Short mmCIF file of C-alpha atoms and ligand atoms in Angstrom, two decimals:
data_model
loop_
_atom_site.label_atom_id
_atom_site.label_comp_id
_atom_site.label_asym_id
_atom_site.label_seq_id
_atom_site.Cartn_x
_atom_site.Cartn_y
_atom_site.Cartn_z
CA MET A 1064 84.98 155.84 -18.92
CA GLU A 1065 87.23 155.35 -15.93
CA TYR A 1066 89.23 152.08 -15.22
CA ARG A 1067 90.03 150.91 -11.56
CA PHE A 1068 92.05 148.29 -10.59
CA LEU A 1069 90.53 145.25 -8.77
CA GLY A 1070 92.05 145.49 -5.52
CA SER A 1071 95.63 144.91 -5.43
CA SER A 1072 95.18 142.60 -8.51
CA GLY A 1073 96.19 143.83 -12.22
CA LEU A 1074 93.15 143.64 -13.78
CA LYS A 1075 91.24 146.81 -14.47
CA VAL A 1076 87.39 146.93 -14.20
CA SER A 1077 85.05 149.90 -15.65
CA ALA A 1078 84.33 151.86 -12.57
CA LEU A 1079 80.52 151.40 -13.63
CA SER A 1080 79.70 147.75 -14.51
CA PHE A 1081 76.46 146.16 -15.10
CA GLY A 1082 74.53 143.38 -13.65
CA SER A 1083 71.31 141.15 -14.79
CA TRP A 1084 69.84 140.15 -11.65
CA VAL A 1085 65.80 140.43 -11.81
CA THR A 1086 66.34 141.65 -15.24
CA PHE A 1087 67.48 139.44 -17.63
CA GLY A 1088 65.15 136.44 -17.66
CA ASP A 1089 62.07 137.90 -15.65
CA GLN A 1090 61.84 141.51 -17.25
CA MET A 1091 64.01 140.97 -20.49
CA ASP A 1092 64.75 138.42 -23.05
CA VAL A 1093 67.83 138.61 -25.39
CA GLU A 1094 66.95 141.87 -27.71
CA PRO A 1095 66.45 144.51 -25.05
CA ALA A 1096 69.12 142.71 -23.10
CA TYR A 1097 71.84 143.39 -25.95
CA GLU A 1098 70.50 147.13 -25.73
CA CYS A 1099 71.45 147.53 -22.68
CA MET A 1100 74.68 145.96 -22.74
CA LYS A 1101 75.60 147.34 -26.16
CA THR A 1102 74.81 150.81 -24.39
CA ALA A 1103 76.93 150.08 -21.28
CA PHE A 1104 79.81 148.52 -23.81
CA ASP A 1105 79.78 151.64 -25.92
CA ALA A 1106 80.47 153.70 -22.76
CA GLY A 1107 83.28 151.79 -21.95
CA VAL A 1108 81.94 149.54 -19.73
CA ASN A 1109 83.42 146.20 -19.85
CA PHE A 1110 82.15 144.11 -16.66
CA PHE A 1111 79.08 142.16 -16.80
CA ASP A 1112 77.86 140.44 -14.07
CA ASN A 1113 75.95 137.10 -13.55
CA ALA A 1114 74.94 134.49 -11.47
CA GLU A 1115 73.88 130.85 -11.82
CA ALA A 1116 71.04 131.76 -9.66
CA TYR A 1117 69.69 134.42 -11.60
CA ALA A 1118 66.04 133.57 -13.23
CA MET A 1119 67.25 129.79 -12.38
CA GLY A 1120 70.51 130.25 -15.15
CA GLN A 1121 68.25 131.86 -17.77
CA SER A 1122 70.33 135.15 -17.14
CA GLU A 1123 73.31 133.58 -17.96
CA ILE A 1124 71.91 131.93 -21.44
CA ILE A 1125 70.34 135.48 -22.04
CA MET A 1126 73.94 136.85 -21.77
CA GLY A 1127 75.51 134.22 -23.62
CA LYS A 1128 73.49 134.92 -26.76
CA VAL A 1129 73.99 138.53 -26.29
CA LEU A 1130 77.69 137.80 -26.53
CA LYS A 1131 77.18 135.92 -29.72
CA LYS A 1132 75.14 138.74 -31.13
CA ALA A 1133 77.24 141.52 -30.31
CA GLY A 1134 80.82 139.98 -31.27
CA TRP A 1135 82.66 141.73 -28.42
CA LYS A 1136 86.37 140.60 -28.94
CA ARG A 1137 86.31 138.13 -25.46
CA SER A 1138 90.11 140.04 -24.28
CA ASP A 1139 87.51 143.61 -23.99
CA LEU A 1140 85.25 141.84 -21.43
CA VAL A 1141 85.14 141.05 -17.63
CA LEU A 1142 82.53 138.39 -17.26
CA SER A 1143 81.53 136.85 -13.68
CA THR A 1144 79.23 134.28 -12.56
CA LYS A 1145 78.49 133.32 -8.70
CA ILE A 1146 78.10 130.02 -7.45
CA PHE A 1147 76.01 128.80 -4.35
CA TRP A 1148 72.08 128.53 -5.74
CA GLY A 1149 72.35 125.78 -8.48
CA GLY A 1150 69.39 124.08 -7.93
CA GLU A 1151 66.87 121.75 -6.07
CA GLY A 1152 69.56 118.72 -5.11
CA PRO A 1153 71.13 118.17 -2.30
CA ASN A 1154 74.18 118.96 -3.81
CA ASP A 1155 73.33 121.78 -5.85
CA ARG A 1156 73.81 124.52 -3.40
CA GLY A 1157 76.36 125.66 -1.53
CA LEU A 1158 80.22 125.97 -1.84
CA SER A 1159 81.27 122.03 -1.71
CA ARG A 1160 84.32 120.87 -4.04
CA LYS A 1161 81.26 119.03 -5.74
CA HIS A 1162 79.31 122.14 -6.46
CA ILE A 1163 81.76 124.71 -7.11
CA PHE A 1164 83.20 122.26 -9.49
CA GLU A 1165 79.66 121.26 -11.58
CA GLY A 1166 78.51 124.96 -10.98
CA ALA A 1167 81.35 126.36 -12.52
CA ASN A 1168 81.09 123.90 -15.45
CA ALA A 1169 77.03 124.58 -15.96
CA ALA A 1170 77.60 128.34 -15.85
CA LEU A 1171 80.07 128.15 -18.64
CA GLN A 1172 77.64 125.96 -20.66
CA ARG A 1173 75.14 128.55 -20.21
CA LEU A 1174 77.10 131.38 -20.94
CA ASP A 1175 78.85 129.69 -23.77
CA VAL A 1176 82.50 130.97 -22.83
CA ASP A 1177 85.37 128.74 -22.07
CA TYR A 1178 86.41 130.81 -18.94
CA VAL A 1179 84.90 133.46 -16.82
CA ASP A 1180 87.20 136.32 -15.53
CA LEU A 1181 85.71 136.64 -12.11
CA ILE A 1182 84.17 134.06 -10.18
CA PHE A 1183 82.48 134.48 -6.58
CA CYS A 1184 81.37 132.58 -3.61
CA HIS A 1185 77.73 134.19 -3.54
CA ARG A 1186 77.15 133.90 -0.12
CA PRO A 1187 79.32 132.18 2.94
CA ASP A 1188 78.23 128.30 3.29
CA ILE A 1189 78.32 127.30 6.95
CA ASP A 1190 78.06 123.98 6.40
CA THR A 1191 81.21 123.81 3.90
CA PRO A 1192 85.02 124.03 5.71
CA ILE A 1193 86.28 127.41 4.20
CA GLU A 1194 89.52 125.04 3.36
CA GLU A 1195 87.47 123.01 1.08
CA THR A 1196 85.83 126.00 -1.13
CA VAL A 1197 89.42 127.52 -0.91
CA TRP A 1198 90.97 124.39 -2.51
CA ALA A 1199 88.15 124.41 -5.13
CA MET A 1200 88.31 127.70 -6.35
CA ASN A 1201 92.15 127.24 -6.37
CA LEU A 1202 91.09 124.11 -8.57
CA ILE A 1203 88.90 125.96 -10.87
CA LEU A 1204 91.62 128.81 -11.38
CA GLN A 1205 94.40 126.20 -12.11
CA GLN A 1206 92.01 124.71 -14.59
CA GLY A 1207 91.68 127.93 -16.62
CA LYS A 1208 87.84 127.92 -15.97
CA ALA A 1209 87.99 131.42 -14.21
CA LEU A 1210 90.75 133.92 -13.92
CA TYR A 1211 90.22 135.62 -10.50
CA TRP A 1212 87.87 134.21 -7.71
CA GLY A 1213 85.96 135.79 -4.54
CA THR A 1214 83.42 135.95 -2.19
CA SER A 1215 79.61 137.90 -1.81
CA GLU A 1216 78.63 139.17 1.47
CA TRP A 1217 81.16 137.27 3.52
CA SER A 1218 82.18 138.94 6.98
CA ALA A 1219 85.70 140.19 7.02
CA ALA A 1220 86.57 137.24 9.36
CA GLN A 1221 85.18 134.64 6.95
CA ILE A 1222 87.41 136.55 3.94
CA ARG A 1223 90.50 136.77 5.89
CA ARG A 1224 90.45 133.31 6.97
CA ALA A 1225 90.11 132.16 3.39
CA TYR A 1226 92.70 134.60 2.64
CA ASP A 1227 95.34 133.28 5.61
CA PHE A 1228 94.49 129.73 4.47
CA ALA A 1229 95.37 130.26 0.87
CA ARG A 1230 98.72 132.02 1.91
CA ARG A 1231 99.71 129.26 3.67
CA GLU A 1232 98.59 126.28 1.44
CA HIS A 1233 100.38 128.32 -1.47
CA LEU A 1234 96.68 128.63 -3.40
CA ILE A 1235 95.42 131.42 -5.09
CA PRO A 1236 93.78 133.92 -2.57
CA PRO A 1237 90.30 135.68 -2.97
CA THR A 1238 90.94 138.94 -4.72
CA MET A 1239 87.26 140.93 -4.22
CA GLU A 1240 84.47 141.11 -2.58
CA GLN A 1241 80.35 141.33 -3.92
CA PRO A 1242 78.78 143.55 -0.84
CA GLN A 1243 75.50 145.71 -1.20
CA TYR A 1244 76.42 149.43 -0.98
CA HIS A 1245 74.65 152.43 -1.20
CA MET A 1246 73.40 155.63 0.83
CA PHE A 1247 71.59 153.65 2.87
CA HIS A 1248 73.60 150.35 3.56
CA ARG A 1249 77.38 151.23 4.42
CA ASP A 1250 78.57 149.66 7.50
CA ARG A 1251 80.22 146.91 6.30
CA VAL A 1252 82.08 148.41 3.42
CA GLU A 1253 83.05 151.54 5.43
CA GLY A 1254 83.74 149.87 8.58
CA GLU A 1255 84.14 145.95 8.80
CA TYR A 1256 86.18 145.68 5.60
CA ALA A 1257 88.24 148.72 6.17
CA PRO A 1258 91.27 146.99 7.39
CA LEU A 1259 91.31 144.40 4.35
CA TYR A 1260 91.43 147.42 1.58
CA ASP A 1261 95.57 147.53 2.19
CA GLU A 1262 96.55 144.37 4.44
CA ILE A 1263 94.93 141.94 1.74
CA GLY A 1264 94.34 144.44 -1.24
CA LEU A 1265 90.34 143.17 -1.40
CA GLY A 1266 89.12 144.72 -4.61
CA THR A 1267 85.01 145.37 -4.34
CA THR A 1268 82.34 145.06 -6.84
CA ILE A 1269 79.25 146.98 -5.07
CA TRP A 1270 75.86 145.92 -5.85
CA SER A 1271 72.24 147.55 -5.81
CA PRO A 1272 73.91 151.04 -5.76
CA LEU A 1273 70.28 152.37 -6.11
CA ALA A 1274 68.81 150.56 -3.23
CA SER A 1275 66.65 148.27 -6.16
CA GLY A 1276 65.58 151.80 -7.21
CA LEU A 1277 64.88 153.41 -4.31
CA LEU A 1278 67.08 156.16 -4.50
CA THR A 1279 65.68 157.17 -8.42
CA GLY A 1280 63.34 158.79 -5.76
CA LYS A 1281 60.67 157.05 -8.16
CA TYR A 1282 59.05 155.12 -5.06
CA ASN A 1283 58.61 158.52 -3.43
CA ASP A 1284 54.31 158.13 -3.87
CA GLY A 1285 54.07 154.76 -4.05
CA ILE A 1286 55.00 151.91 -6.28
CA PRO A 1287 54.98 152.53 -10.30
CA ASP A 1288 53.26 149.40 -12.12
CA ASP A 1289 56.23 149.43 -14.07
CA SER A 1290 58.92 148.74 -11.52
CA ARG A 1291 60.78 146.32 -9.51
CA LEU A 1292 58.58 146.30 -6.63
CA ALA A 1293 55.54 145.57 -8.66
CA LEU A 1294 56.80 142.55 -10.26
CA PRO A 1295 54.83 139.48 -9.53
CA ASN A 1296 57.71 136.95 -8.57
CA TYR A 1297 59.07 139.73 -5.96
CA GLU A 1298 56.41 139.99 -3.22
CA TRP A 1299 59.26 139.08 -0.94
CA LEU A 1300 61.46 142.30 -2.37
CA ARG A 1301 58.38 144.51 -1.87
CA LYS A 1302 57.49 143.12 1.61
CA MET A 1303 61.68 144.32 2.77
CA PHE A 1304 60.63 147.98 1.43
CA GLU A 1305 57.24 147.73 3.32
CA THR A 1306 58.44 149.23 6.69
CA GLU A 1307 59.39 152.51 8.59
CA GLU A 1308 62.85 152.28 7.68
CA THR A 1309 62.11 153.01 3.83
CA ALA A 1310 59.25 155.37 4.87
CA GLN A 1311 62.42 157.44 6.90
CA ARG A 1312 64.66 156.46 3.85
CA ILE A 1313 61.83 158.41 1.55
CA GLU A 1314 61.84 161.17 3.96
CA LYS A 1315 65.59 161.70 3.23
CA ILE A 1316 65.56 161.04 -0.80
CA LYS A 1317 62.81 163.98 -0.74
CA GLN A 1318 65.73 166.08 0.84
CA LEU A 1319 68.38 164.62 -1.16
CA MET A 1320 66.64 165.68 -4.54
CA PRO A 1321 67.34 169.26 -4.41
CA VAL A 1322 71.06 168.33 -4.13
CA ALA A 1323 70.73 166.67 -7.51
CA ASP A 1324 68.86 169.53 -8.99
CA GLU A 1325 71.32 171.98 -7.87
CA LEU A 1326 74.42 169.96 -9.53
CA GLY A 1327 71.76 169.34 -12.56
CA CYS A 1328 71.47 165.99 -12.41
CA THR A 1329 69.03 163.36 -11.38
CA MET A 1330 68.85 161.50 -7.99
CA ALA A 1331 70.05 158.11 -9.45
CA GLN A 1332 72.80 160.04 -10.68
CA LEU A 1333 73.70 161.71 -7.57
CA ALA A 1334 73.24 158.35 -5.91
CA ILE A 1335 75.69 156.37 -8.20
CA ALA A 1336 78.25 159.37 -8.39
CA TRP A 1337 78.23 159.03 -4.56
CA CYS A 1338 79.14 155.52 -4.27
CA LEU A 1339 81.72 156.47 -7.16
CA THR A 1340 83.38 159.07 -4.84
CA ASN A 1341 84.38 156.09 -2.47
CA GLU A 1342 87.72 154.92 -3.68
CA ASP A 1343 87.94 151.74 -1.83
CA ILE A 1344 85.00 150.75 -4.43
CA SER A 1345 86.65 148.93 -7.49
CA THR A 1346 83.40 148.72 -9.77
CA VAL A 1347 79.97 149.95 -9.36
CA ILE A 1348 77.46 147.30 -11.01
CA LEU A 1349 74.68 148.61 -12.30
CA GLY A 1350 71.06 147.13 -12.82
CA ALA A 1351 68.29 148.76 -15.50
CA SER A 1352 65.48 146.94 -16.76
CA ARG A 1353 65.86 149.44 -20.28
CA ALA A 1354 68.47 151.07 -22.32
CA ALA A 1355 67.40 154.53 -21.26
CA GLN A 1356 68.27 153.97 -17.86
CA VAL A 1357 71.90 152.67 -18.38
CA THR A 1358 72.24 156.01 -20.45
CA GLU A 1359 71.15 157.91 -17.49
CA ASN A 1360 73.09 156.34 -15.15
CA LEU A 1361 76.18 155.81 -16.77
CA GLN A 1362 75.96 159.71 -16.69
CA ALA A 1363 77.13 159.84 -13.00
CA LEU A 1364 80.70 159.55 -13.85
CA GLU A 1365 80.47 162.99 -14.64
CA ILE A 1366 78.49 163.98 -11.76
CA ALA A 1367 81.28 162.35 -9.28
CA PRO A 1368 83.80 164.99 -9.62
CA GLN A 1369 81.32 167.38 -8.35
CA LEU A 1370 80.77 165.81 -4.91
CA ASP A 1371 83.35 168.29 -3.02
CA GLY A 1372 83.59 168.47 0.47
CA GLU A 1373 81.02 170.70 0.86
CA VAL A 1374 78.33 168.73 -1.25
CA GLN A 1375 79.35 165.54 0.74
CA GLU A 1376 78.89 167.26 3.83
CA ARG A 1377 75.39 168.57 2.66
CA ILE A 1378 74.47 165.04 2.22
CA GLU A 1379 75.91 163.34 5.72
CA GLU A 1380 73.76 165.78 6.97
CA ILE A 1381 70.82 164.78 5.05
CA LEU A 1382 71.47 161.02 5.50
CA GLY A 1383 71.95 161.84 9.49
CA ASN A 1384 74.91 159.18 9.96
CA ARG A 1385 77.82 160.94 11.33
CA PRO A 1386 79.53 164.45 11.51
CA ALA A 1387 81.21 164.80 8.28
CA GLU A 1388 84.81 165.26 9.76
CA GLU A 1389 84.89 161.67 10.55
CA GLN A 1390 84.53 160.77 6.63
CA ASN A 1391 88.22 160.89 6.01
CA TRP A 1392 88.01 157.80 4.01
CA ARG A 1393 86.06 159.51 1.53
CA GLY A 1394 89.41 161.41 0.30
CA MET A 1395 87.59 165.00 0.55
P1 LIG B 616 70.27 148.95 -8.37
O1 LIG B 616 69.91 148.99 -6.83
O2 LIG B 616 70.82 150.11 -9.21
O3 LIG B 616 68.69 148.51 -8.91
C1 LIG B 616 68.53 148.44 -10.33
C2 LIG B 616 66.91 148.77 -10.68
O4 LIG B 616 66.65 149.99 -10.57
C3 LIG B 616 66.48 148.32 -12.21
O5 LIG B 616 66.39 147.42 -12.42
C4 LIG B 616 65.27 149.58 -12.44
O6 LIG B 616 64.35 148.81 -11.93
C5 LIG B 616 65.80 150.77 -11.23
N1 LIG B 616 66.72 151.47 -12.26
C6 LIG B 616 67.69 151.85 -12.43
N2 LIG B 616 68.12 152.83 -12.88
C7 LIG B 616 67.08 153.70 -12.94
C8 LIG B 616 66.75 154.76 -13.31
N3 LIG B 616 67.54 155.76 -13.96
N4 LIG B 616 65.35 155.36 -13.33
C9 LIG B 616 64.41 154.62 -12.62
N5 LIG B 616 64.89 153.46 -12.22
C10 LIG B 616 65.95 152.89 -12.63
O7 LIG B 616 71.18 147.60 -8.81
P2 LIG B 616 70.39 146.32 -8.74
O8 LIG B 616 69.75 145.60 -7.60
O9 LIG B 616 70.11 145.69 -9.86
O10 LIG B 616 72.09 145.68 -8.71
C11 LIG B 616 73.00 145.66 -9.41
C12 LIG B 616 73.55 144.27 -9.69
O11 LIG B 616 74.21 143.91 -9.05
C13 LIG B 616 72.88 143.07 -10.15
O12 LIG B 616 72.21 143.14 -11.69
C14 LIG B 616 73.49 142.09 -9.88
O13 LIG B 616 74.68 142.01 -10.95
C15 LIG B 616 74.35 142.61 -8.67
N6 LIG B 616 73.71 142.00 -7.64
C16 LIG B 616 74.24 140.99 -6.97
C17 LIG B 616 73.99 140.33 -5.47
C18 LIG B 616 75.01 139.70 -4.64
O14 LIG B 616 74.46 138.96 -3.77
N7 LIG B 616 76.55 139.64 -5.02
C19 LIG B 616 72.32 141.15 -5.17
C20 LIG B 616 72.00 142.08 -6.03
C21 LIG B 616 72.64 142.46 -6.87
P3 LIG B 616 62.63 148.92 -12.39
O15 LIG B 616 62.74 149.63 -13.78
O16 LIG B 616 62.47 147.32 -12.91
O17 LIG B 616 61.85 149.47 -11.27
#
């Protein structure tokens, strides 16, 4: 396993990590969740991602039970939760001091741990002053309930405002952001956030590297019965994929598959390896509905070094984004 610093912090996270969205609770109970996490942990994964919203708290309960069963040393783990959607009550969502305090306490109880390493503001809350949120996160860290705090899907301007306020008030600034990033969703990570990596030392824990499975190629000929897009509670997600844009993406995936073949890897491994080659990514959070997918996806680590300039150029051409010579950020 490769370990990367989380931005400019001293914390090292495995370059590939594992998250529980959709899967824990809706697709898996404790046993299969244990198999997935153990497969990941045995390969050196140290970061396991969660959120209060996932399966309405069930995901944290399942992860807590897996941790108990596995008995791993706490210092070998980097655990996270994310706060925003904690329930139906007027104060159960958002980033008020009250919900951050109560949400964090409830998450710790469900995970059955004394602290999480990372706590994220799962979305921006336009109804709460950023200053209140920064103060609340500072409080959670001072209380030892979390060690680093960050954001998820905040704009660069919102992150900068939180950072500047924290610095001015001698509070702990955000360390990391959790954005969506994959071959078809790049602008924010590669463009909007670009100045933040050097200027404030922002780390990134990126989500949906396979675009919910699309980038495995499994949806090229329709929706398999045993896949995420066929799940009864996720019609909303399936609807998001029933677009002309998705049809065009599938055509590109069909052209990318021969590139994977030539490298001797699967389409999933190519897509994950591609994320790994971006040095501004601290960790790529994998999702999997079974342990065999974890095993397959972890092998992307061996594929990443094969994505040299020539391969990257072919991928860029297929994706049809920008001329390859503009891709300096990839360190080609
Ligand atoms: P991916 O885009 O990698 O999708 C993972 C899903 O794709 C799996 O659950 C599985 O679904 C399918 N899959 C994975 N590997 C394979 C394979 N080798 N072959 C075939 N199918 C495969 O990641 P996620 O969308 O799950 O996101 C990863 C993590 O990121 C989440 O668990 C969560 O921790 C975090 N996240 C954060 C968000 C945020 O707002 N901050 C939002 C979303 C995710 P199936 O088998 O059921 O088809």
